[in-house]
PDB file of C-alpha atoms in Angstrom:
ATOM      1  CA  MET A 189      22.096   9.604  -4.701  1.00 46.00           C
ATOM      2  CA  HIS A 190      19.955   9.226  -7.789  1.00 53.00           C
ATOM      3  CA  GLU A 191      16.925   7.859  -5.782  1.00 60.00           C
ATOM      4  CA  ASP A 192      17.407  10.480  -2.951  1.00 77.00           C
ATOM      5  CA  GLY A 193      17.184  13.366  -5.776  1.00 84.00           C
ATOM      6  CA  TRP A 194      13.709  12.160  -6.758  1.00 86.00           C
ATOM      7  CA  SER A 195      12.333  11.649  -3.242  1.00 86.00           C
ATOM      8  CA  ARG A 196      13.387  15.152  -2.706  1.00 86.00           C
ATOM      9  CA  PHE A 197      11.700  16.389  -5.497  1.00 87.00           C
ATOM     10  CA  MET A 198       8.506  14.584  -4.842  1.00 86.00           C
ATOM     11  CA  GLN A 199       8.666  16.086  -1.243  1.00 84.00           C
ATOM     12  CA  THR A 200       9.372  19.741  -2.020  1.00 85.00           C
ATOM     13  CA  GLY A 201       8.086  20.044  -5.610  1.00 83.00           C
ATOM     14  CA  GLN A 202      10.653  22.575  -6.268  1.00 84.00           C
ATOM     15  CA  VAL A 203      12.018  23.400  -9.661  1.00 82.00           C
ATOM     16  CA  TYR A 204      15.269  23.503  -8.595  1.00 84.00           C
ATOM     17  CA  ASP A 205      15.470  20.020  -6.692  1.00 86.00           C
ATOM     18  CA  TYR A 206      14.387  18.753 -10.255  1.00 86.00           C
ATOM     19  CA  LEU A 207      17.028  20.261 -12.043  1.00 85.00           C
ATOM     20  CA  ALA A 208      19.316  18.907  -9.368  1.00 86.00           C
ATOM     21  CA  TYR A 209      17.949  15.371  -9.594  1.00 86.00           C
ATOM     22  CA  LYS A 210      18.649  15.670 -13.391  1.00 83.00           C
ATOM     23  CA  GLY A 211      22.015  16.921 -12.799  1.00 81.00           C
ATOM     24  CA  HIS A 212      21.721  20.176 -14.367  1.00 70.00           C
ATOM     25  CA  PRO A 213      24.983  21.945 -14.807  1.00 57.00           C
ATOM     26  CA  GLU A 214      23.862  25.059 -13.518  1.00 58.00           C
ATOM     27  CA  MET A 215      22.898  23.447 -10.278  1.00 55.00           C
ATOM     28  CA  GLU A 216      26.368  22.143  -9.383  1.00 51.00           C
ATOM     29  CA  GLU A 217      26.976  25.218  -7.163  1.00 49.00           C
ATOM     30  CA  ALA A 218      23.902  25.212  -5.440  1.00 50.00           C
ATOM     31  CA  LYS A 219      24.351  21.536  -4.732  1.00 51.00           C
ATOM     32  CA  SER A 220      27.712  21.936  -2.989  1.00 48.00           C
ATOM     33  CA  LYS A 221      26.095  24.565  -0.545  1.00 49.00           C
ATOM     34  CA  ALA A 222      24.376  22.364   1.904  1.00 49.00           C
ATOM     35  CA  GLY A 223      23.589  24.775   4.285  1.00 48.00           C
ATOM     36  CA  GLU A 224      21.388  26.535   1.724  1.00 50.00           C
ATOM     37  CA  THR A 225      19.797  23.413   0.697  1.00 48.00           C
ATOM     38  CA  HIS A 226      18.726  22.859   4.116  1.00 46.00           C
ATOM     39  CA  GLU A 227      17.472  26.266   4.512  1.00 47.00           C
ATOM     40  CA  TYR A 228      14.776  25.135   2.127  1.00 47.00           C
ATOM     41  CA  SER A 229      13.763  21.797   3.454  1.00 46.00           C
ATOM     42  CA  ASP A 230      10.456  22.872   4.814  1.00 47.00           C
ATOM     43  CA  ALA A 231       9.413  24.447   1.655  1.00 48.00           C
ATOM     44  CA  GLY A 232       6.656  23.074  -0.601  1.00 50.00           C
ATOM     45  CA  PHE A 233       4.813  19.808   0.373  1.00 54.00           C
ATOM     46  CA  ARG A 234       6.913  18.687   3.129  1.00 52.00           C
ATOM     47  CA  ASN A 235       5.025  18.310   6.847  1.00 52.00           C
ATOM     48  CA  THR A 236       6.776  20.065   9.129  1.00 50.00           C
ATOM     49  CA  ASP A 237       5.206  18.668  12.166  1.00 52.00           C
ATOM     50  CA  ARG A 238       8.188  16.547  12.950  1.00 53.00           C
ATOM     51  CA  ASN A 239      10.492  19.574  12.903  1.00 51.00           C
ATOM     52  CA  CYS A 240       8.052  21.443  15.345  1.00 47.00           C
ATOM     53  CA  TYR A 241       8.226  18.597  17.898  1.00 49.00           C
ATOM     54  CA  GLN A 242      11.708  18.505  17.583  1.00 51.00           C
ATOM     55  CA  GLY A 243      12.046  22.162  18.328  1.00 47.00           C
ATOM     56  CA  ARG A 244       9.665  21.694  21.648  1.00 48.00           C
ATOM     57  CA  THR A 245      12.503  19.022  22.521  1.00 51.00           C
ATOM     58  CA  ASP A 246      15.102  21.650  22.204  1.00 51.00           C
ATOM     59  CA  TRP A 247      13.586  24.120  23.863  1.00 50.00           C
ATOM     60  CA  GLY A 248      13.237  21.656  26.988  1.00 48.00           C
ATOM     61  CA  ILE A 249      16.785  21.238  27.247  1.00 46.00           C
TER      62      ILE A 249
ATOM     63  CA  MET B  90       0.886 -13.412  16.115  1.00 57.00           C
ATOM     64  CA  GLN B  91       0.708 -10.432  13.392  1.00 66.00           C
ATOM     65  CA  ASP B  92      -1.687 -10.106  10.473  1.00 78.00           C
ATOM     66  CA  PHE B  93      -0.600  -9.356   7.417  1.00 89.00           C
ATOM     67  CA  VAL B  94      -2.992  -7.759   4.459  1.00 93.00           C
ATOM     68  CA  ILE B  95      -1.868  -7.392   1.088  1.00 95.00           C
ATOM     69  CA  LEU B  96      -3.430  -4.456  -0.800  1.00 95.00           C
ATOM     70  CA  THR B  97      -3.319  -3.123  -4.065  1.00 96.00           C
ATOM     71  CA  GLY B  98      -2.666   0.574  -4.760  1.00 96.00           C
ATOM     72  CA  ILE B  99      -0.550   3.622  -5.412  1.00 97.00           C
ATOM     73  CA  VAL B 100       1.662   5.610  -3.344  1.00 97.00           C
ATOM     74  CA  ILE B 101       0.352   9.172  -3.535  1.00 95.00           C
ATOM     75  CA  LYS B 102       2.350  10.743  -0.547  1.00 94.00           C
ATOM     76  CA  ALA B 103       5.685  10.031   1.225  1.00 94.00           C
ATOM     77  CA  GLU B 104       7.458  12.103   3.984  1.00 92.00           C
ATOM     78  CA  PRO B 105      10.552  11.272   6.169  1.00 92.00           C
ATOM     79  CA  ILE B 106       9.989  10.320   9.600  1.00 92.00           C
ATOM     80  CA  GLY B 107      12.856   9.934  12.004  1.00 91.00           C
ATOM     81  CA  GLU B 108      16.303   9.100  10.820  1.00 91.00           C
ATOM     82  CA  TYR B 109      15.715   6.158   8.223  1.00 92.00           C
ATOM     83  CA  ASP B 110      12.079   5.709   7.981  1.00 94.00           C
ATOM     84  CA  LYS B 111       9.305   7.089   5.858  1.00 94.00           C
ATOM     85  CA  ARG B 112       5.619   7.805   6.273  1.00 95.00           C
ATOM     86  CA  ILE B 113       3.517   7.015   3.205  1.00 95.00           C
ATOM     87  CA  VAL B 114      -0.157   7.395   2.070  1.00 96.00           C
ATOM     88  CA  ILE B 115      -1.325   4.812  -0.367  1.00 96.00           C
ATOM     89  CA  LEU B 116      -4.629   4.845  -2.209  1.00 96.00           C
ATOM     90  CA  THR B 117      -5.982   1.341  -2.169  1.00 96.00           C
ATOM     91  CA  LYS B 118      -8.828  -0.564  -4.054  1.00 93.00           C
ATOM     92  CA  GLU B 119      -9.610  -2.694  -0.856  1.00 92.00           C
ATOM     93  CA  ARG B 120      -9.212  -0.080   2.041  1.00 93.00           C
ATOM     94  CA  GLY B 121      -9.421   3.469   0.242  1.00 94.00           C
ATOM     95  CA  LYS B 122      -6.675   6.013   1.439  1.00 95.00           C
ATOM     96  CA  ILE B 123      -4.460   4.692   4.297  1.00 94.00           C
ATOM     97  CA  SER B 124      -1.266   5.684   5.819  1.00 94.00           C
ATOM     98  CA  ALA B 125       1.597   3.521   6.670  1.00 95.00           C
ATOM     99  CA  PHE B 126       5.227   3.434   8.343  1.00 95.00           C
ATOM    100  CA  ALA B 127       7.984   1.889   5.936  1.00 95.00           C
ATOM    101  CA  ARG B 128      10.861   1.457   8.472  1.00 94.00           C
ATOM    102  CA  GLY B 129      14.437   2.038   7.018  1.00 94.00           C
ATOM    103  CA  ALA B 130      13.116   3.023   3.604  1.00 94.00           C
ATOM    104  CA  ARG B 131      15.566   5.933   3.492  1.00 92.00           C
ATOM    105  CA  ARG B 132      18.567   3.890   4.296  1.00 91.00           C
ATOM    106  CA  PRO B 133      20.536   3.390   1.229  1.00 88.00           C
ATOM    107  CA  GLY B 134      20.093   0.273  -0.547  1.00 89.00           C
ATOM    108  CA  ASN B 135      16.904  -0.639   1.177  1.00 93.00           C
ATOM    109  CA  ARG B 136      14.505  -2.808  -0.644  1.00 94.00           C
ATOM    110  CA  LEU B 137      11.704  -0.236   0.255  1.00 95.00           C
ATOM    111  CA  MET B 138      13.062   2.717  -0.987  1.00 92.00           C
ATOM    112  CA  ALA B 139      11.789   2.764  -4.546  1.00 92.00           C
ATOM    113  CA  PRO B 140       8.576   1.496  -3.608  1.00 94.00           C
ATOM    114  CA  THR B 141       7.806   4.007  -1.292  1.00 95.00           C
ATOM    115  CA  ASN B 142       8.362   6.722  -3.665  1.00 94.00           C
ATOM    116  CA  PRO B 143       5.005   8.440  -5.047  1.00 94.00           C
ATOM    117  CA  PHE B 144       3.498   7.030  -8.314  1.00 96.00           C
ATOM    118  CA  SER B 145       4.655   3.579  -7.266  1.00 96.00           C
ATOM    119  CA  PHE B 146       1.866   1.434  -8.239  1.00 97.00           C
ATOM    120  CA  GLY B 147       1.514  -2.479  -7.113  1.00 97.00           C
ATOM    121  CA  GLN B 148       0.772  -4.657  -4.283  1.00 97.00           C
ATOM    122  CA  PHE B 149       1.881  -3.948  -0.857  1.00 97.00           C
ATOM    123  CA  GLN B 150       1.999  -6.191   2.100  1.00 96.00           C
ATOM    124  CA  PHE B 151       1.349  -4.647   5.559  1.00 95.00           C
ATOM    125  CA  TYR B 152       0.900  -5.840   8.913  1.00 91.00           C
ATOM    126  CA  ALA B 153      -1.644  -3.980  10.632  1.00 87.00           C
ATOM    127  CA  THR B 154      -1.651  -3.247  14.040  1.00 81.00           C
ATOM    128  CA  ARG B 155      -4.464  -1.517  16.078  1.00 79.00           C
ATOM    129  CA  ASN B 156      -3.721   1.872  14.972  1.00 80.00           C
ATOM    130  CA  ALA B 157      -1.319   1.849  12.162  1.00 85.00           C
ATOM    131  CA  TYR B 158       0.042  -0.047   9.102  1.00 93.00           C
ATOM    132  CA  THR B 159       3.520  -0.812   8.836  1.00 95.00           C
ATOM    133  CA  LEU B 160       4.712  -1.852   5.217  1.00 96.00           C
ATOM    134  CA  SER B 161       6.770  -5.132   4.957  1.00 95.00           C
ATOM    135  CA  GLU B 162       7.056  -5.953   1.408  1.00 95.00           C
ATOM    136  CA  ALA B 163       6.165  -4.540  -2.055  1.00 96.00           C
ATOM    137  CA  GLU B 164       5.720  -5.961  -5.374  1.00 96.00           C
ATOM    138  CA  ILE B 165       5.627  -2.851  -7.926  1.00 96.00           C
ATOM    139  CA  THR B 166       3.884  -3.111 -11.619  1.00 96.00           C
ATOM    140  CA  ASN B 167       4.418   0.320 -12.771  1.00 95.00           C
ATOM    141  CA  TYR B 168       6.671   3.093 -11.213  1.00 95.00           C
ATOM    142  CA  PHE B 169       5.551   5.533 -14.143  1.00 95.00           C
ATOM    143  CA  GLU B 170       9.432   5.935 -14.570  1.00 92.00           C
ATOM    144  CA  GLU B 171       8.379   8.117 -17.775  1.00 93.00           C
ATOM    145  CA  LEU B 172       7.431  10.995 -15.676  1.00 92.00           C
ATOM    146  CA  ARG B 173      10.880  11.298 -14.109  1.00 90.00           C
ATOM    147  CA  HIS B 174      12.194  12.391 -17.547  1.00 89.00           C
ATOM    148  CA  ASP B 175       8.975  14.722 -18.184  1.00 89.00           C
ATOM    149  CA  PHE B 176       9.280  17.880 -16.083  1.00 85.00           C
ATOM    150  CA  LYS B 177       5.854  18.923 -16.700  1.00 89.00           C
ATOM    151  CA  GLY B 178       4.754  15.666 -16.929  1.00 92.00           C
ATOM    152  CA  ALA B 179       5.584  14.961 -13.247  1.00 93.00           C
ATOM    153  CA  TYR B 180       3.890  18.123 -12.116  1.00 93.00           C
ATOM    154  CA  TYR B 181       0.868  17.012 -13.479  1.00 95.00           C
ATOM    155  CA  GLY B 182       1.099  13.759 -12.043  1.00 95.00           C
ATOM    156  CA  MET B 183       1.540  15.563  -8.583  1.00 94.00           C
ATOM    157  CA  TYR B 184      -1.394  17.366  -9.245  1.00 95.00           C
ATOM    158  CA  PHE B 185      -3.401  14.469  -9.649  1.00 96.00           C
ATOM    159  CA  LEU B 186      -1.818  12.740  -6.565  1.00 96.00           C
ATOM    160  CA  GLU B 187      -2.961  15.909  -4.544  1.00 95.00           C
ATOM    161  CA  ILE B 188      -6.443  15.669  -5.832  1.00 95.00           C
ATOM    162  CA  ALA B 189      -6.731  11.989  -5.376  1.00 96.00           C
ATOM    163  CA  ASP B 190      -5.431  12.783  -1.657  1.00 95.00           C
ATOM    164  CA  TYR B 191      -7.887  15.679  -1.248  1.00 94.00           C
ATOM    165  CA  TYR B 192     -10.917  13.733  -2.523  1.00 93.00           C
ATOM    166  CA  THR B 193     -10.649  10.000  -0.875  1.00 94.00           C
ATOM    167  CA  ARG B 194     -11.167   8.847   2.524  1.00 91.00           C
ATOM    168  CA  GLU B 195      -9.968   5.787   4.817  1.00 90.00           C
ATOM    169  CA  ASN B 196     -12.145   2.562   4.635  1.00 87.00           C
ATOM    170  CA  SER B 197     -14.167   3.902   1.799  1.00 89.00           C
ATOM    171  CA  ASP B 198     -14.503   2.137  -1.709  1.00 90.00           C
ATOM    172  CA  GLU B 199     -12.236   4.199  -3.892  1.00 92.00           C
ATOM    173  CA  THR B 200     -11.954   2.044  -6.695  1.00 94.00           C
ATOM    174  CA  ALA B 201     -13.246   4.126  -9.050  1.00 94.00           C
ATOM    175  CA  MET B 202     -10.719   6.951  -8.000  1.00 95.00           C
ATOM    176  CA  LEU B 203      -7.554   4.616  -7.996  1.00 96.00           C
ATOM    177  CA  LYS B 204      -8.691   3.475 -11.613  1.00 96.00           C
ATOM    178  CA  LEU B 205      -9.148   7.171 -12.917  1.00 97.00           C
ATOM    179  CA  LEU B 206      -5.543   8.223 -11.185  1.00 97.00           C
ATOM    180  CA  TYR B 207      -3.879   5.103 -12.728  1.00 97.00           C
ATOM    181  CA  GLN B 208      -5.259   5.553 -16.233  1.00 96.00           C
ATOM    182  CA  SER B 209      -4.575   9.449 -16.397  1.00 97.00           C
ATOM    183  CA  LEU B 210      -1.200   8.810 -15.189  1.00 96.00           C
ATOM    184  CA  ARG B 211      -0.761   6.224 -18.110  1.00 95.00           C
ATOM    185  CA  ALA B 212      -2.280   8.886 -20.188  1.00 95.00           C
ATOM    186  CA  LEU B 213       0.257  11.433 -19.344  1.00 95.00           C
ATOM    187  CA  THR B 214       2.798   9.138 -20.118  1.00 94.00           C
ATOM    188  CA  ALA B 215       1.693   8.451 -23.283  1.00 91.00           C
ATOM    189  CA  GLN B 216       3.132  10.578 -26.287  1.00 84.00           C
ATOM    190  CA  ASN B 217      -0.163  11.078 -28.308  1.00 85.00           C
ATOM    191  CA  PHE B 218      -2.001  13.080 -25.320  1.00 88.00           C
ATOM    192  CA  ASP B 219      -2.023  16.451 -24.740  1.00 92.00           C
ATOM    193  CA  ASN B 220      -1.305  16.982 -21.009  1.00 92.00           C
ATOM    194  CA  LYS B 221      -3.738  19.731 -20.545  1.00 93.00           C
ATOM    195  CA  LEU B 222      -6.592  17.536 -22.006  1.00 95.00           C
ATOM    196  CA  VAL B 223      -5.505  14.608 -19.777  1.00 96.00           C
ATOM    197  CA  ARG B 224      -5.877  17.352 -16.703  1.00 95.00           C
ATOM    198  CA  PHE B 225      -9.383  18.530 -17.573  1.00 96.00           C
ATOM    199  CA  ILE B 226     -10.740  14.902 -18.148  1.00 97.00           C
ATOM    200  CA  PHE B 227      -8.823  14.049 -14.790  1.00 97.00           C
ATOM    201  CA  GLU B 228     -10.523  17.102 -12.865  1.00 96.00           C
ATOM    202  CA  LEU B 229     -14.006  17.040 -14.425  1.00 96.00           C
ATOM    203  CA  LYS B 230     -14.358  13.035 -13.996  1.00 96.00           C
ATOM    204  CA  ALA B 231     -12.802  13.144 -10.454  1.00 96.00           C
ATOM    205  CA  VAL B 232     -15.746  15.751  -9.567  1.00 95.00           C
ATOM    206  CA  VAL B 233     -18.348  13.582 -11.347  1.00 95.00           C
ATOM    207  CA  LEU B 234     -17.085  10.204  -9.254  1.00 94.00           C
ATOM    208  CA  ASN B 235     -17.348  12.219  -6.036  1.00 91.00           C
ATOM    209  CA  GLY B 236     -20.782  13.112  -6.608  1.00 91.00           C
ATOM    210  CA  GLU B 237     -20.485  16.879  -6.878  1.00 91.00           C
ATOM    211  CA  PHE B 238     -20.830  17.680 -10.367  1.00 88.00           C
ATOM    212  CA  PRO B 239     -23.828  19.927 -10.883  1.00 82.00           C
ATOM    213  CA  GLY B 240     -24.415  18.909 -14.392  1.00 81.00           C
ATOM    214  CA  ARG B 241     -24.395  21.270 -17.181  1.00 83.00           C
ATOM    215  CA  ALA B 242     -26.315  24.408 -16.862  1.00 81.00           C
ATOM    216  CA  THR B 243     -29.000  25.151 -19.656  1.00 77.00           C
ATOM    217  CA  ASN B 244     -27.706  28.754 -20.169  1.00 77.00           C
ATOM    218  CA  ASP B 245     -23.955  27.719 -20.904  1.00 79.00           C
ATOM    219  CA  THR B 246     -22.869  29.017 -24.039  1.00 86.00           C
ATOM    220  CA  LEU B 247     -20.660  26.194 -24.981  1.00 89.00           C
ATOM    221  CA  LEU B 248     -19.596  24.976 -28.461  1.00 92.00           C
ATOM    222  CA  GLU B 249     -21.654  21.891 -29.588  1.00 93.00           C
ATOM    223  CA  SER B 250     -18.438  19.846 -29.255  1.00 94.00           C
ATOM    224  CA  THR B 251     -17.273  21.220 -25.989  1.00 94.00           C
ATOM    225  CA  ALA B 252     -20.690  20.255 -24.389  1.00 93.00           C
ATOM    226  CA  TYR B 253     -20.687  16.691 -26.201  1.00 94.00           C
ATOM    227  CA  THR B 254     -16.938  16.168 -24.812  1.00 95.00           C
ATOM    228  CA  ILE B 255     -18.288  17.148 -21.252  1.00 95.00           C
ATOM    229  CA  ASP B 256     -21.127  14.657 -21.558  1.00 93.00           C
ATOM    230  CA  TYR B 257     -18.842  11.935 -22.879  1.00 95.00           C
ATOM    231  CA  ILE B 258     -16.492  12.624 -19.670  1.00 95.00           C
ATOM    232  CA  MET B 259     -19.694  12.320 -17.536  1.00 94.00           C
ATOM    233  CA  LYS B 260     -20.943   9.246 -18.849  1.00 93.00           C
ATOM    234  CA  THR B 261     -18.086   7.170 -20.073  1.00 94.00           C
ATOM    235  CA  PRO B 262     -16.238   4.699 -17.968  1.00 94.00           C
ATOM    236  CA  VAL B 263     -12.652   5.120 -16.769  1.00 93.00           C
ATOM    237  CA  GLU B 264     -11.646   2.348 -18.765  1.00 92.00           C
ATOM    238  CA  ARG B 265     -12.485   4.258 -21.839  1.00 91.00           C
ATOM    239  CA  LEU B 266     -12.035   7.648 -21.252  1.00 92.00           C
ATOM    240  CA  PHE B 267      -8.632   8.356 -22.861  1.00 93.00           C
ATOM    241  CA  SER B 268      -9.893   7.529 -26.236  1.00 90.00           C
ATOM    242  CA  PHE B 269     -10.247  10.922 -27.953  1.00 92.00           C
ATOM    243  CA  GLN B 270      -8.790  14.025 -29.092  1.00 93.00           C
ATOM    244  CA  VAL B 271     -10.195  17.722 -29.433  1.00 94.00           C
ATOM    245  CA  THR B 272      -9.491  20.843 -31.084  1.00 95.00           C
ATOM    246  CA  ALA B 273      -7.386  23.472 -29.816  1.00 94.00           C
ATOM    247  CA  GLU B 274     -10.573  25.744 -29.405  1.00 95.00           C
ATOM    248  CA  VAL B 275     -12.557  23.050 -27.755  1.00 96.00           C
ATOM    249  CA  LEU B 276      -9.548  22.521 -25.531  1.00 95.00           C
ATOM    250  CA  GLN B 277      -9.469  26.106 -24.219  1.00 94.00           C
ATOM    251  CA  GLU B 278     -13.509  26.091 -23.775  1.00 95.00           C
ATOM    252  CA  LEU B 279     -13.038  22.658 -21.758  1.00 95.00           C
ATOM    253  CA  GLY B 280     -10.081  24.261 -19.502  1.00 95.00           C
ATOM    254  CA  ALA B 281     -12.124  27.247 -18.595  1.00 94.00           C
ATOM    255  CA  TYR B 282     -15.349  25.180 -17.848  1.00 94.00           C
ATOM    256  CA  SER B 283     -13.046  22.828 -15.789  1.00 94.00           C
ATOM    257  CA  ARG B 284     -11.757  25.496 -13.882  1.00 93.00           C
ATOM    258  CA  LYS B 285     -14.997  27.331 -13.074  1.00 92.00           C
ATOM    259  CA  VAL B 286     -16.297  23.809 -12.112  1.00 93.00           C
ATOM    260  CA  CYS B 287     -13.422  23.166  -9.657  1.00 93.00           C
ATOM    261  CA  GLN B 288     -12.808  26.628  -8.312  1.00 91.00           C
ATOM    262  CA  ASN B 289     -16.802  26.411  -7.322  1.00 91.00           C
ATOM    263  CA  ILE B 290     -16.236  22.851  -5.548  1.00 92.00           C
ATOM    264  CA  MET B 291     -12.814  22.214  -4.470  1.00 90.00           C
ATOM    265  CA  ASP B 292     -12.025  24.504  -1.445  1.00 87.00           C
ATOM    266  CA  LYS B 293      -8.191  24.135  -1.463  1.00 86.00           C
ATOM    267  CA  ASN B 294      -5.513  25.495  -3.402  1.00 87.00           C
ATOM    268  CA  PHE B 295      -3.217  22.984  -5.036  1.00 90.00           C
ATOM    269  CA  LYS B 296       0.339  23.570  -4.787  1.00 89.00           C
ATOM    270  CA  SER B 297       1.429  21.752  -7.671  1.00 89.00           C
ATOM    271  CA  LEU B 298      -1.289  23.340  -9.824  1.00 90.00           C
ATOM    272  CA  GLU B 299       0.080  26.914  -8.776  1.00 89.00           C
ATOM    273  CA  ILE B 300       3.522  25.578  -9.982  1.00 88.00           C
ATOM    274  CA  LEU B 301       1.846  24.358 -13.179  1.00 88.00           C
ATOM    275  CA  GLU B 302       0.344  27.268 -14.092  1.00 86.00           C
ATOM    276  CA  ASN B 303       3.809  29.519 -13.612  1.00 87.00           C
ATOM    277  CA  ILE B 304       5.345  27.464 -15.795  1.00 83.00           C
ATOM    278  CA  ASP B 305       2.785  27.791 -18.240  1.00 77.00           C
ATOM    279  CA  GLU B 306       2.944  31.720 -17.999  1.00 76.00           C
ATOM    280  CA  PHE B 307       6.578  31.763 -18.039  1.00 75.00           C
ATOM    281  CA  VAL B 308       6.736  29.901 -21.314  1.00 70.00           C
ATOM    282  CA  TYR B 309       3.951  32.039 -22.616  1.00 66.00           C
ATOM    283  CA  ASN B 310       5.660  35.173 -21.925  1.00 71.00           C
ATOM    284  CA  LYS B 311       9.088  33.550 -23.197  1.00 68.00           C
ATOM    285  CA  THR B 312       7.504  33.035 -26.460  1.00 67.00           C
ATOM    286  CA  GLN B 313       5.830  36.366 -26.887  1.00 65.00           C
TER     287      GLN B 313
END
């Protein structure tokens, strides 16, 4: 979604997120690889605290 | 009964919380830097989705509990949409937001910093201003506003125009700050001076600045 693309770029600050937001043709292939995109979700400015807590919960289970 | 407060400010940071919510940090005129929760702001079509993006400036209505603010309504007067179409401008804007986040505190009067941030973002969106000049003005004025500017050393070997520009930035109110241009030579010297001051004073590496400098280096190498 258009709005989501901008939010994502503002969180990560990564150049490829900006290109994806602008719908750059070379980003089409990368956009379809959802798994790869998520691998980078903790890069840049995103606060990772939530993921840490999630991790701890998972270990408990 | 819940107490509502209406604050004027600009969103400087937003991050996802839970499945559909966001936690935002807003620099406000009345209460300094505050953080708040925006419930459902990541749900498609939610009315808080756009106002909770960084750069959104306007009036925000919160209800305040004992230890947190929750955003209920927002009336945005400027989204700084132009930055979405200007790749480098967006990074300059992010850098300004990072500095604002670094310098401001909760419950302190941050009116001057808010004004500086707003005017600098306006200057970034203006076509007739060099983004680098906007950056150096913002950096130096932010240091001045926070009382950390050491003053020009008497043994600084600066051009007369550069020294005048630094004095002008120091003494001029934020509203009239973005009203001049400088030559390429002065801009370069002003940049070196600003970098030196920031490196001495700010004990943090700003990620957006790192990216900006990498982009500049990349463009410089491509043109050589």
